[in-house]
Amino acid sequence: MKFSLGAILAIWLSGLQFVAVLSVVSFNYISSERVLLDHATALISEVGQSSKEYSRGFLEPAVRATNLAKRLIENNLVSNSDPIELEKLLFQQMQVVPQFSGMYYGDEQGNFVYVMRSEIHAEFRTKIVHRDEDTISTELVWRDKNYKIVKYEIDKTDRFDPRGRPWYRGVKSERSFIWTAPYIFFSSQRPGITAATPVISSNDQLKGAIGVDIEIDEISGFLSNLEIGQTGVAMALSSDRNVIAHPKSDLIKVNGSSGALEFVNIDEIEDLVARKAFGNLPNLNDVGSKQEIESEFIYNDGKFASILIPGHIHDLPWSIAIYAPLSDFIGGIEENRTRNIWIAIFIALTTGLIGLKIANKINQPIRDFAARAGLLASGKLTRSEIKLETYPELEEASETLANEIAQRKTFERVYGHTFALASRGMAQISPKDGRFIRVNSQLAEILGFSMEEMVEMSISDILHAEDADTYTSFQNIMNNGYEYNQEKRYVRKNGDVIWLQVNAILIRDQLGKPMYAVATMDDKTEQKTAESKISDLSRDLSHFARVNMMGQMAEGLAHELNQPLTSITQNVDAALLTVKEQTKPDPELVDILQDMDRQAHHGAEIIRALRGLVRKDEGQQASFSITELLEQTLQLLNPEAREHGVAISFVAKKNPNVFGNRVQIAQVIMNLTRNAIEAVDVVDLDVREISIETARAGNFIEVHVIDTGPGIDPEVDLFAQFESSKKDGMGLGLSLSRTLIEANNGTIWYEPKENGRSKFCFTIPIASLN
């Protein structure tokens, strides 16, 4: 059977349309599915790595705490034979790290000191076991967070011996830091783990062991807050395939054969999907620290993706296991697949019918010409009688072509308007030499040139000197037909440096020859400046955190030094009384004792000033006396000033209280005064003085620090980070001082004096006005 030309054209047109649309739909489905699956796998892997890093950070304090205690005892800074000193050390560590449930020390004689958190009587409970041959005594002490005794009792029934515990036996066997296997704590019924490290004597003998109990329930809480698709789950597995952390923490604990709570094995957990995903895993000790293990599986007709991230976290063979249903990521495109196929069929049939009509219209002049040719062959028509109606059809095709050309020009005009009126900077750039072929007014405004100036320039003319290789990269990418997308520095007409995000694609002609690159350029300078400020603030906050920690250590040291100084003053008073009661007291001995008494009192005054200055910073602002703070700060700095031969003068005024963070303001006073001491000491001067002054200025108190140093170089930007007038200065003190003063609603500045002196000033708001 033969088909007409119109039928053939219609069938081919509809068939090609159907195949084309179906191919596009199928390719879009397959590529979208693969992209989404790859994204899902990457997302799951990223979540696993985050979980692993969170676990690492959660356990890291135990390593630091045990190592710190070990070093203090081994270096005899804390006596392992003095339970009071050990209790203080363990108590301080428990206050610092909230995830510690208990910290303890046991020795080879069976003595034991244990500080744990308590839910009755007080916040902490201490257990001290004394063992002397066959005599055992156990003291129980409850203390509040300020180390004050709330309750005390003696337990005569407790026969606890640390030497028999797994953590002590493990340390004694390994002679190094160990982790016990995770287990359920007996007292709290919560999952936990113990870290322990040996304490070695100078002759390489085991003196004892430091241990820390950590509740790891918080890791399950972290996992429950993770978003993995819509219903994905992350968990942690131990080396023996026990589930030690799960978003549903009640699933990980079961009653063991002995009746005690134990971790559930992955093969027995009530999370059936987790069983399917990871139930066939080998012993995780055999996995080691290999790469991630990815897999896909089917459960209850649903497709799932899983990933296992093995690795040792502080010598713990924990692995992070994650699974998620693929429908969370590709469910939408699966639902659309059938609908899209029917849409493709409908489009193909519709275009087929339209194509049939078009084919008949195209075929009609040919049929007319064939009919007339047949008549001519039969002699029924002469050549002069033939009217070739095909030429009007060709004229119509020519007219159609002309219409298409007109439409293209209209498109070009619309494109030109879009290019010129775009809110983003745009340019047409020659891929051969980087010359600007055409630019819009927005780009000219960004760079500060006129459009006429820019078309006489190339992209290399506006590049920053340190980014000169950018144009080479641009050429290579354009010549290889890739999309160019980079963020680099450029120079405006006035010399200012700006950041531009440049995105460019190469336009080719019909033969594939490069014509020009179309580039859009967005000004990212403000964004870069904001990022820089955030980075600067992060460095300042990190520095202040270290200073605040040193302040806490200094407060503890001041507390410890105050006791022996008090004893010294009492003993000196007793000695003076004894000497004076003699019939002929030795005057020289009296002078010596009186001098000792004065020095001891002076030391106590310094300690009180230090404790007042560095008392714990709660991060809140409050009312305080600026005069008192200045006196305490200068009391601490006077020894340093005397060492450098510098005199500090300060006349206390009755100033109203100010409002701010006391420790942060003290840090600023310390920074400015120390800078003044160094400035005076750097050259040989006849007058080596520093004067501190205060004055009221409206709603603020001004503090002035004036020195007789050589002054500041005008070229130095004093309050910028890493800018310093000192030879070996790091340029952080003044930058941090400005950050702290501005955080307390004040200002800080520098005033050069007429006689060459330097004057640094800052303000702090008066408390009654807040």
mmCIF file of C-alpha atoms in Angstrom, residues 284-621:
data_model
loop_
_atom_site.group_PDB
_atom_site.id
_atom_site.type_symbol
_atom_site.label_atom_id
_atom_site.label_comp_id
_atom_site.label_asym_id
_atom_site.label_seq_id
_atom_site.Cartn_x
_atom_site.Cartn_y
_atom_site.Cartn_z
ATOM 1 C CA LEU A 284 33.418 -2.844 62.649
ATOM 2 C CA ASN A 285 36.963 -3.487 63.913
ATOM 3 C CA ASP A 286 37.546 -5.130 60.513
ATOM 4 C CA VAL A 287 36.286 -2.035 58.695
ATOM 5 C CA GLY A 288 38.953 0.162 60.298
ATOM 6 C CA SER A 289 39.299 3.657 58.907
ATOM 7 C CA LYS A 290 38.411 2.821 55.281
ATOM 8 C CA GLN A 291 36.410 5.063 53.023
ATOM 9 C CA GLU A 292 32.660 5.513 53.367
ATOM 10 C CA ILE A 293 30.493 2.506 52.487
ATOM 11 C CA GLU A 294 27.467 3.493 50.382
ATOM 12 C CA SER A 295 24.598 1.207 49.387
ATOM 13 C CA GLU A 296 20.988 1.140 48.241
ATOM 14 C CA PHE A 297 18.364 -1.382 49.376
ATOM 15 C CA ILE A 298 14.631 -2.089 49.245
ATOM 16 C CA TYR A 299 12.416 -2.416 52.321
ATOM 17 C CA ASN A 300 8.623 -2.879 52.133
ATOM 18 C CA ASP A 301 8.702 -1.939 48.402
ATOM 19 C CA GLY A 302 10.483 1.313 49.279
ATOM 20 C CA LYS A 303 13.946 2.237 48.020
ATOM 21 C CA PHE A 304 16.473 3.465 50.576
ATOM 22 C CA ALA A 305 20.025 4.802 50.504
ATOM 23 C CA SER A 306 22.478 4.143 53.325
ATOM 24 C CA ILE A 307 26.018 5.194 54.188
ATOM 25 C CA LEU A 308 28.455 3.980 56.834
ATOM 26 C CA ILE A 309 31.281 6.316 57.859
ATOM 27 C CA PRO A 310 33.877 4.269 59.748
ATOM 28 C CA GLY A 311 36.721 5.798 61.677
ATOM 29 C CA HIS A 312 38.321 6.054 65.060
ATOM 30 C CA ILE A 313 37.259 8.992 67.243
ATOM 31 C CA HIS A 314 39.930 9.391 69.954
ATOM 32 C CA ASP A 315 40.808 5.667 69.607
ATOM 33 C CA LEU A 316 37.115 4.722 69.827
ATOM 34 C CA PRO A 317 35.999 2.503 66.903
ATOM 35 C CA TRP A 318 32.702 4.314 66.509
ATOM 36 C CA SER A 319 30.997 4.487 63.150
ATOM 37 C CA ILE A 320 28.241 6.824 61.960
ATOM 38 C CA ALA A 321 25.431 5.021 60.105
ATOM 39 C CA ILE A 322 22.720 6.892 58.172
ATOM 40 C CA TYR A 323 19.780 5.770 56.042
ATOM 41 C CA ALA A 324 17.049 7.681 54.208
ATOM 42 C CA PRO A 325 14.246 6.736 51.779
ATOM 43 C CA LEU A 326 14.989 7.757 48.201
ATOM 44 C CA SER A 327 11.415 8.974 47.881
ATOM 45 C CA ASP A 328 12.405 11.896 50.125
ATOM 46 C CA PHE A 329 14.612 13.093 47.274
ATOM 47 C CA ILE A 330 13.129 11.770 43.986
ATOM 48 C CA GLY A 331 9.503 11.075 44.942
ATOM 49 C CA GLY A 332 8.314 14.139 43.094
ATOM 50 C CA ILE A 333 9.897 13.280 39.761
ATOM 51 C CA GLU A 334 8.687 9.658 40.001
ATOM 52 C CA GLU A 335 5.120 10.901 40.396
ATOM 53 C CA ASN A 336 5.537 13.230 37.423
ATOM 54 C CA ARG A 337 7.082 10.600 35.110
ATOM 55 C CA THR A 338 3.815 8.928 33.964
ATOM 56 C CA ARG A 339 2.041 12.264 33.671
ATOM 57 C CA ASN A 340 4.870 13.653 31.528
ATOM 58 C CA ILE A 341 4.719 10.641 29.197
ATOM 59 C CA TRP A 342 0.985 11.184 28.619
ATOM 60 C CA ILE A 343 1.675 14.858 28.037
ATOM 61 C CA ALA A 344 4.285 13.831 25.441
ATOM 62 C CA ILE A 345 1.746 11.564 23.685
ATOM 63 C CA PHE A 346 -0.841 14.348 23.652
ATOM 64 C CA ILE A 347 1.679 16.831 22.258
ATOM 65 C CA ALA A 348 2.766 14.317 19.572
ATOM 66 C CA LEU A 349 -0.836 13.629 18.462
ATOM 67 C CA THR A 350 -1.672 17.320 18.440
ATOM 68 C CA THR A 351 1.406 18.243 16.446
ATOM 69 C CA GLY A 352 0.696 15.250 14.136
ATOM 70 C CA LEU A 353 -2.772 16.579 13.263
ATOM 71 C CA ILE A 354 -1.394 20.062 12.774
ATOM 72 C CA GLY A 355 1.415 18.586 10.692
ATOM 73 C CA LEU A 356 -1.104 16.727 8.491
ATOM 74 C CA LYS A 357 -2.831 19.972 7.650
ATOM 75 C CA ILE A 358 0.496 21.685 6.983
ATOM 76 C CA ALA A 359 1.642 18.742 4.812
ATOM 77 C CA ASN A 360 -1.564 18.916 2.727
ATOM 78 C CA LYS A 361 -1.050 22.646 2.280
ATOM 79 C CA ILE A 362 2.584 22.115 1.218
ATOM 80 C CA ASN A 363 1.621 19.198 -1.060
ATOM 81 C CA GLN A 364 -1.282 20.966 -2.815
ATOM 82 C CA PRO A 365 0.844 23.018 -5.290
ATOM 83 C CA ILE A 366 2.806 19.871 -6.104
ATOM 84 C CA ARG A 367 -0.390 17.926 -6.800
ATOM 85 C CA ASP A 368 -1.686 20.747 -8.992
ATOM 86 C CA PHE A 369 1.587 20.818 -10.914
ATOM 87 C CA ALA A 370 1.501 17.000 -11.325
ATOM 88 C CA ALA A 371 -2.097 17.120 -12.591
ATOM 89 C CA ARG A 372 -1.294 19.801 -15.111
ATOM 90 C CA ALA A 373 1.857 17.964 -16.156
ATOM 91 C CA GLY A 374 -0.284 14.852 -16.783
ATOM 92 C CA LEU A 375 -2.708 16.839 -18.860
ATOM 93 C CA LEU A 376 0.210 18.244 -20.831
ATOM 94 C CA ALA A 377 1.606 14.741 -21.415
ATOM 95 C CA SER A 378 -1.774 13.559 -22.670
ATOM 96 C CA GLY A 379 -1.968 16.532 -25.037
ATOM 97 C CA LYS A 380 -5.039 17.954 -23.438
ATOM 98 C CA LEU A 381 -3.191 21.168 -22.531
ATOM 99 C CA THR A 382 -0.609 23.211 -24.362
ATOM 100 C CA ARG A 383 2.469 24.746 -22.680
ATOM 101 C CA SER A 384 1.002 28.222 -23.100
ATOM 102 C CA GLU A 385 -2.105 27.127 -21.238
ATOM 103 C CA ILE A 386 -0.214 25.893 -18.176
ATOM 104 C CA LYS A 387 -0.409 28.255 -15.228
ATOM 105 C CA LEU A 388 2.412 27.498 -12.804
ATOM 106 C CA GLU A 389 0.716 28.183 -9.496
ATOM 107 C CA THR A 390 3.840 26.904 -7.620
ATOM 108 C CA TYR A 391 5.541 30.323 -7.920
ATOM 109 C CA PRO A 392 3.019 32.109 -5.680
ATOM 110 C CA GLU A 393 3.763 29.408 -3.090
ATOM 111 C CA LEU A 394 7.473 30.171 -3.348
ATOM 112 C CA GLU A 395 6.653 33.862 -3.000
ATOM 113 C CA GLU A 396 4.710 33.030 0.131
ATOM 114 C CA ALA A 397 7.737 31.125 1.465
ATOM 115 C CA SER A 398 9.896 34.136 0.636
ATOM 116 C CA GLU A 399 7.452 36.388 2.420
ATOM 117 C CA THR A 400 7.528 34.020 5.417
ATOM 118 C CA LEU A 401 11.318 34.210 5.432
ATOM 119 C CA ALA A 402 11.103 37.996 5.319
ATOM 120 C CA ASN A 403 8.715 37.883 8.273
ATOM 121 C CA GLU A 404 11.142 35.700 10.176
ATOM 122 C CA ILE A 405 13.967 38.126 9.482
ATOM 123 C CA ALA A 406 11.806 40.974 10.751
ATOM 124 C CA GLN A 407 11.059 38.997 13.907
ATOM 125 C CA ARG A 408 14.774 38.380 14.434
ATOM 126 C CA LYS A 409 15.493 42.080 14.170
ATOM 127 C CA THR A 410 12.689 42.757 16.625
ATOM 128 C CA PHE A 411 14.318 40.248 18.976
ATOM 129 C CA GLU A 412 17.663 41.974 18.560
ATOM 130 C CA ARG A 413 16.091 45.333 19.423
ATOM 131 C CA VAL A 414 14.486 43.811 22.537
ATOM 132 C CA TYR A 415 17.824 42.246 23.476
ATOM 133 C CA GLY A 416 19.521 45.607 22.979
ATOM 134 C CA HIS A 417 17.023 47.329 25.296
ATOM 135 C CA THR A 418 17.434 44.554 27.866
ATOM 136 C CA PHE A 419 21.220 44.874 27.652
ATOM 137 C CA ALA A 420 21.160 48.651 28.051
ATOM 138 C CA LEU A 421 18.524 48.830 30.813
ATOM 139 C CA ALA A 422 19.670 45.823 32.871
ATOM 140 C CA SER A 423 20.156 46.506 36.602
ATOM 141 C CA ARG A 424 23.377 44.480 36.509
ATOM 142 C CA GLY A 425 26.591 45.427 34.755
ATOM 143 C CA MET A 426 26.778 43.800 31.301
ATOM 144 C CA ALA A 427 29.380 43.721 28.556
ATOM 145 C CA GLN A 428 30.206 42.080 25.255
ATOM 146 C CA ILE A 429 33.892 41.107 25.299
ATOM 147 C CA SER A 430 36.140 39.940 22.512
ATOM 148 C CA PRO A 431 37.465 36.454 23.381
ATOM 149 C CA LYS A 432 40.561 37.139 21.299
ATOM 150 C CA ASP A 433 42.043 40.198 23.039
ATOM 151 C CA GLY A 434 39.578 40.931 25.876
ATOM 152 C CA ARG A 435 38.479 44.269 24.355
ATOM 153 C CA PHE A 436 35.109 45.650 25.406
ATOM 154 C CA ILE A 437 32.872 45.580 22.333
ATOM 155 C CA ARG A 438 29.832 46.961 24.122
ATOM 156 C CA VAL A 439 28.985 47.886 27.736
ATOM 157 C CA ASN A 440 25.858 49.143 29.459
ATOM 158 C CA SER A 441 25.595 52.234 31.654
ATOM 159 C CA GLN A 442 25.339 50.158 34.858
ATOM 160 C CA LEU A 443 28.795 48.622 34.313
ATOM 161 C CA ALA A 444 30.266 52.023 33.413
ATOM 162 C CA GLU A 445 28.836 53.457 36.641
ATOM 163 C CA ILE A 446 30.267 50.565 38.699
ATOM 164 C CA LEU A 447 33.766 51.143 37.284
ATOM 165 C CA GLY A 448 33.566 54.954 37.165
ATOM 166 C CA PHE A 449 34.257 55.262 33.392
ATOM 167 C CA SER A 450 32.021 56.500 30.634
ATOM 168 C CA MET A 451 30.703 53.973 28.106
ATOM 169 C CA GLU A 452 32.784 55.702 25.404
ATOM 170 C CA GLU A 453 35.948 55.259 27.495
ATOM 171 C CA MET A 454 35.256 51.619 28.165
ATOM 172 C CA VAL A 455 34.855 50.553 24.533
ATOM 173 C CA GLU A 456 38.438 51.811 24.042
ATOM 174 C CA MET A 457 39.672 49.536 26.855
ATOM 175 C CA SER A 458 40.134 45.827 27.483
ATOM 176 C CA ILE A 459 39.365 43.747 30.555
ATOM 177 C CA SER A 460 43.079 43.608 31.444
ATOM 178 C CA ASP A 461 43.076 47.420 31.882
ATOM 179 C CA ILE A 462 40.808 47.230 34.929
ATOM 180 C CA LEU A 463 42.328 44.148 36.601
ATOM 181 C CA HIS A 464 44.024 44.455 39.996
ATOM 182 C CA ALA A 465 47.817 44.122 39.781
ATOM 183 C CA GLU A 466 47.837 41.024 41.996
ATOM 184 C CA ASP A 467 45.132 39.342 39.877
ATOM 185 C CA ALA A 468 46.870 39.819 36.528
ATOM 186 C CA ASP A 469 46.462 36.111 35.703
ATOM 187 C CA THR A 470 42.673 36.527 35.637
ATOM 188 C CA TYR A 471 42.615 37.463 31.949
ATOM 189 C CA THR A 472 44.634 34.354 30.999
ATOM 190 C CA SER A 473 42.144 32.221 32.903
ATOM 191 C CA PHE A 474 39.276 34.062 31.144
ATOM 192 C CA GLN A 475 40.773 33.350 27.709
ATOM 193 C CA ASN A 476 41.395 29.655 28.448
ATOM 194 C CA ILE A 477 37.873 29.095 29.735
ATOM 195 C CA MET A 478 36.232 30.974 26.862
ATOM 196 C CA ASN A 479 38.327 29.225 24.175
ATOM 197 C CA ASN A 480 37.393 25.833 25.603
ATOM 198 C CA GLY A 481 33.709 26.721 25.552
ATOM 199 C CA TYR A 482 33.113 26.607 29.291
ATOM 200 C CA GLU A 483 31.166 29.062 31.410
ATOM 201 C CA TYR A 484 33.396 31.598 33.194
ATOM 202 C CA ASN A 485 32.363 32.377 36.785
ATOM 203 C CA GLN A 486 34.920 34.011 39.071
ATOM 204 C CA GLU A 487 35.086 36.638 41.813
ATOM 205 C CA LYS A 488 38.174 38.880 41.468
ATOM 206 C CA ARG A 489 39.473 42.334 42.327
ATOM 207 C CA TYR A 490 39.206 45.200 39.785
ATOM 208 C CA VAL A 491 40.257 48.843 39.857
ATOM 209 C CA ARG A 492 37.865 51.758 39.322
ATOM 210 C CA LYS A 493 38.845 54.894 37.453
ATOM 211 C CA ASN A 494 39.595 56.727 40.725
ATOM 212 C CA GLY A 495 41.919 53.920 41.878
ATOM 213 C CA ASP A 496 39.517 52.267 44.355
ATOM 214 C CA VAL A 497 39.674 48.481 44.496
ATOM 215 C CA ILE A 498 36.347 46.678 44.124
ATOM 216 C CA TRP A 499 35.289 43.020 43.948
ATOM 217 C CA LEU A 500 33.258 41.913 40.929
ATOM 218 C CA GLN A 501 31.486 38.596 40.382
ATOM 219 C CA VAL A 502 31.890 37.986 36.631
ATOM 220 C CA ASN A 503 29.773 35.382 34.820
ATOM 221 C CA ALA A 504 30.398 34.994 31.082
ATOM 222 C CA ILE A 505 29.341 32.661 28.277
ATOM 223 C CA LEU A 506 30.748 32.450 24.732
ATOM 224 C CA ILE A 507 28.443 33.205 21.778
ATOM 225 C CA ARG A 508 29.289 31.453 18.486
ATOM 226 C CA ASP A 509 27.969 31.926 14.963
ATOM 227 C CA GLN A 510 26.255 29.241 12.860
ATOM 228 C CA LEU A 511 29.635 27.774 11.895
ATOM 229 C CA GLY A 512 30.777 27.525 15.497
ATOM 230 C CA LYS A 513 33.230 30.407 15.273
ATOM 231 C CA PRO A 514 33.476 32.485 18.481
ATOM 232 C CA MET A 515 31.809 35.889 18.096
ATOM 233 C CA TYR A 516 31.929 37.480 21.569
ATOM 234 C CA ALA A 517 31.475 36.685 25.245
ATOM 235 C CA VAL A 518 28.434 38.040 27.086
ATOM 236 C CA ALA A 519 29.398 38.879 30.663
ATOM 237 C CA THR A 520 27.323 40.007 33.638
ATOM 238 C CA MET A 521 29.212 41.742 36.442
ATOM 239 C CA ASP A 522 27.897 42.209 39.991
ATOM 240 C CA ASP A 523 29.574 44.446 42.580
ATOM 241 C CA LYS A 524 30.450 42.258 45.610
ATOM 242 C CA THR A 525 32.521 44.897 47.446
ATOM 243 C CA GLU A 526 30.020 45.471 50.254
ATOM 244 C CA GLN A 527 29.611 41.732 50.739
ATOM 245 C CA LYS A 528 33.402 41.274 50.930
ATOM 246 C CA THR A 529 33.681 44.125 53.428
ATOM 247 C CA ALA A 530 30.977 42.557 55.577
ATOM 248 C CA GLU A 531 32.742 39.185 55.441
ATOM 249 C CA SER A 532 36.015 40.855 56.453
ATOM 250 C CA LYS A 533 34.327 42.534 59.428
ATOM 251 C CA ILE A 534 32.839 39.222 60.513
ATOM 252 C CA SER A 535 36.290 37.598 60.275
ATOM 253 C CA ASP A 536 37.847 40.436 62.311
ATOM 254 C CA LEU A 537 35.152 40.108 64.963
ATOM 255 C CA SER A 538 35.736 36.353 65.143
ATOM 256 C CA ARG A 539 39.448 36.867 65.780
ATOM 257 C CA ASP A 540 38.710 39.499 68.454
ATOM 258 C CA LEU A 541 36.228 37.238 70.225
ATOM 259 C CA SER A 542 38.682 34.335 70.159
ATOM 260 C CA HIS A 543 41.408 36.542 71.663
ATOM 261 C CA PHE A 544 39.054 37.843 74.374
ATOM 262 C CA ALA A 545 37.994 34.283 75.255
ATOM 263 C CA ARG A 546 41.626 33.361 75.906
ATOM 264 C CA VAL A 547 42.105 36.509 78.041
ATOM 265 C CA ASN A 548 38.947 35.723 80.012
ATOM 266 C CA MET A 549 40.198 32.162 80.661
ATOM 267 C CA MET A 550 43.537 33.509 81.936
ATOM 268 C CA GLY A 551 41.580 35.840 84.223
ATOM 269 C CA GLN A 552 39.781 32.871 85.745
ATOM 270 C CA MET A 553 43.095 31.082 86.289
ATOM 271 C CA ALA A 554 44.525 34.238 87.893
ATOM 272 C CA GLU A 555 41.527 34.464 90.229
ATOM 273 C CA GLY A 556 42.136 30.868 91.349
ATOM 274 C CA LEU A 557 45.836 31.598 91.861
ATOM 275 C CA ALA A 558 44.987 34.722 93.882
ATOM 276 C CA HIS A 559 42.686 32.666 96.072
ATOM 277 C CA GLU A 560 45.422 30.104 96.741
ATOM 278 C CA LEU A 561 48.107 32.745 97.449
ATOM 279 C CA ASN A 562 45.902 34.702 99.852
ATOM 280 C CA GLN A 563 45.903 31.858 102.426
ATOM 281 C CA PRO A 564 49.712 31.610 102.901
ATOM 282 C CA LEU A 565 49.958 35.431 102.994
ATOM 283 C CA THR A 566 47.365 35.484 105.784
ATOM 284 C CA SER A 567 49.371 32.880 107.697
ATOM 285 C CA ILE A 568 52.563 34.906 107.199
ATOM 286 C CA THR A 569 50.987 38.091 108.614
ATOM 287 C CA GLN A 570 49.605 36.194 111.603
ATOM 288 C CA ASN A 571 52.948 34.522 112.306
ATOM 289 C CA VAL A 572 54.812 37.839 111.951
ATOM 290 C CA ASP A 573 52.384 39.487 114.395
ATOM 291 C CA ALA A 574 52.972 36.662 116.851
ATOM 292 C CA ALA A 575 56.741 36.961 116.418
ATOM 293 C CA LEU A 576 56.637 40.726 117.008
ATOM 294 C CA LEU A 577 54.588 40.244 120.156
ATOM 295 C CA THR A 578 57.056 37.628 121.422
ATOM 296 C CA VAL A 579 60.088 39.808 120.701
ATOM 297 C CA LYS A 580 58.585 42.916 122.289
ATOM 298 C CA GLU A 581 57.830 40.967 125.474
ATOM 299 C CA GLN A 582 61.534 40.357 125.934
ATOM 300 C CA THR A 583 63.360 42.687 128.345
ATOM 301 C CA LYS A 584 65.779 43.840 125.669
ATOM 302 C CA PRO A 585 64.256 43.209 122.245
ATOM 303 C CA ASP A 586 66.676 43.285 119.336
ATOM 304 C CA PRO A 587 65.831 46.479 117.353
ATOM 305 C CA GLU A 588 67.181 45.036 114.102
ATOM 306 C CA LEU A 589 65.023 41.929 114.481
ATOM 307 C CA VAL A 590 61.983 44.120 115.177
ATOM 308 C CA ASP A 591 62.696 46.146 112.014
ATOM 309 C CA ILE A 592 63.004 42.965 109.980
ATOM 310 C CA LEU A 593 59.725 41.582 111.320
ATOM 311 C CA GLN A 594 57.934 44.890 110.789
ATOM 312 C CA ASP A 595 59.237 45.038 107.204
ATOM 313 C CA MET A 596 58.017 41.469 106.653
ATOM 314 C CA ASP A 597 54.626 42.488 108.015
ATOM 315 C CA ARG A 598 54.434 45.498 105.674
ATOM 316 C CA GLN A 599 55.464 43.403 102.640
ATOM 317 C CA ALA A 600 52.955 40.663 103.501
ATOM 318 C CA HIS A 601 50.152 43.227 103.818
ATOM 319 C CA HIS A 602 51.285 44.811 100.558
ATOM 320 C CA GLY A 603 51.158 41.415 98.868
ATOM 321 C CA ALA A 604 47.669 40.837 100.265
ATOM 322 C CA GLU A 605 46.550 44.221 98.873
ATOM 323 C CA ILE A 606 47.875 43.248 95.444
ATOM 324 C CA ILE A 607 46.068 39.884 95.674
ATOM 325 C CA ARG A 608 42.804 41.636 96.606
ATOM 326 C CA ALA A 609 43.236 44.021 93.692
ATOM 327 C CA LEU A 610 43.950 41.103 91.352
ATOM 328 C CA ARG A 611 40.886 39.186 92.552
ATOM 329 C CA GLY A 612 38.711 42.255 92.194
ATOM 330 C CA LEU A 613 40.066 42.935 88.725
ATOM 331 C CA VAL A 614 39.818 39.447 87.218
ATOM 332 C CA ARG A 615 36.730 38.120 88.961
ATOM 333 C CA LYS A 616 34.714 35.949 86.627
ATOM 334 C CA ASP A 617 33.226 37.751 83.629
ATOM 335 C CA GLU A 618 29.612 36.663 83.224
ATOM 336 C CA GLY A 619 29.377 38.406 79.858
ATOM 337 C CA GLN A 620 26.853 40.948 81.205
ATOM 338 C CA GLN A 621 27.027 44.680 81.751
#
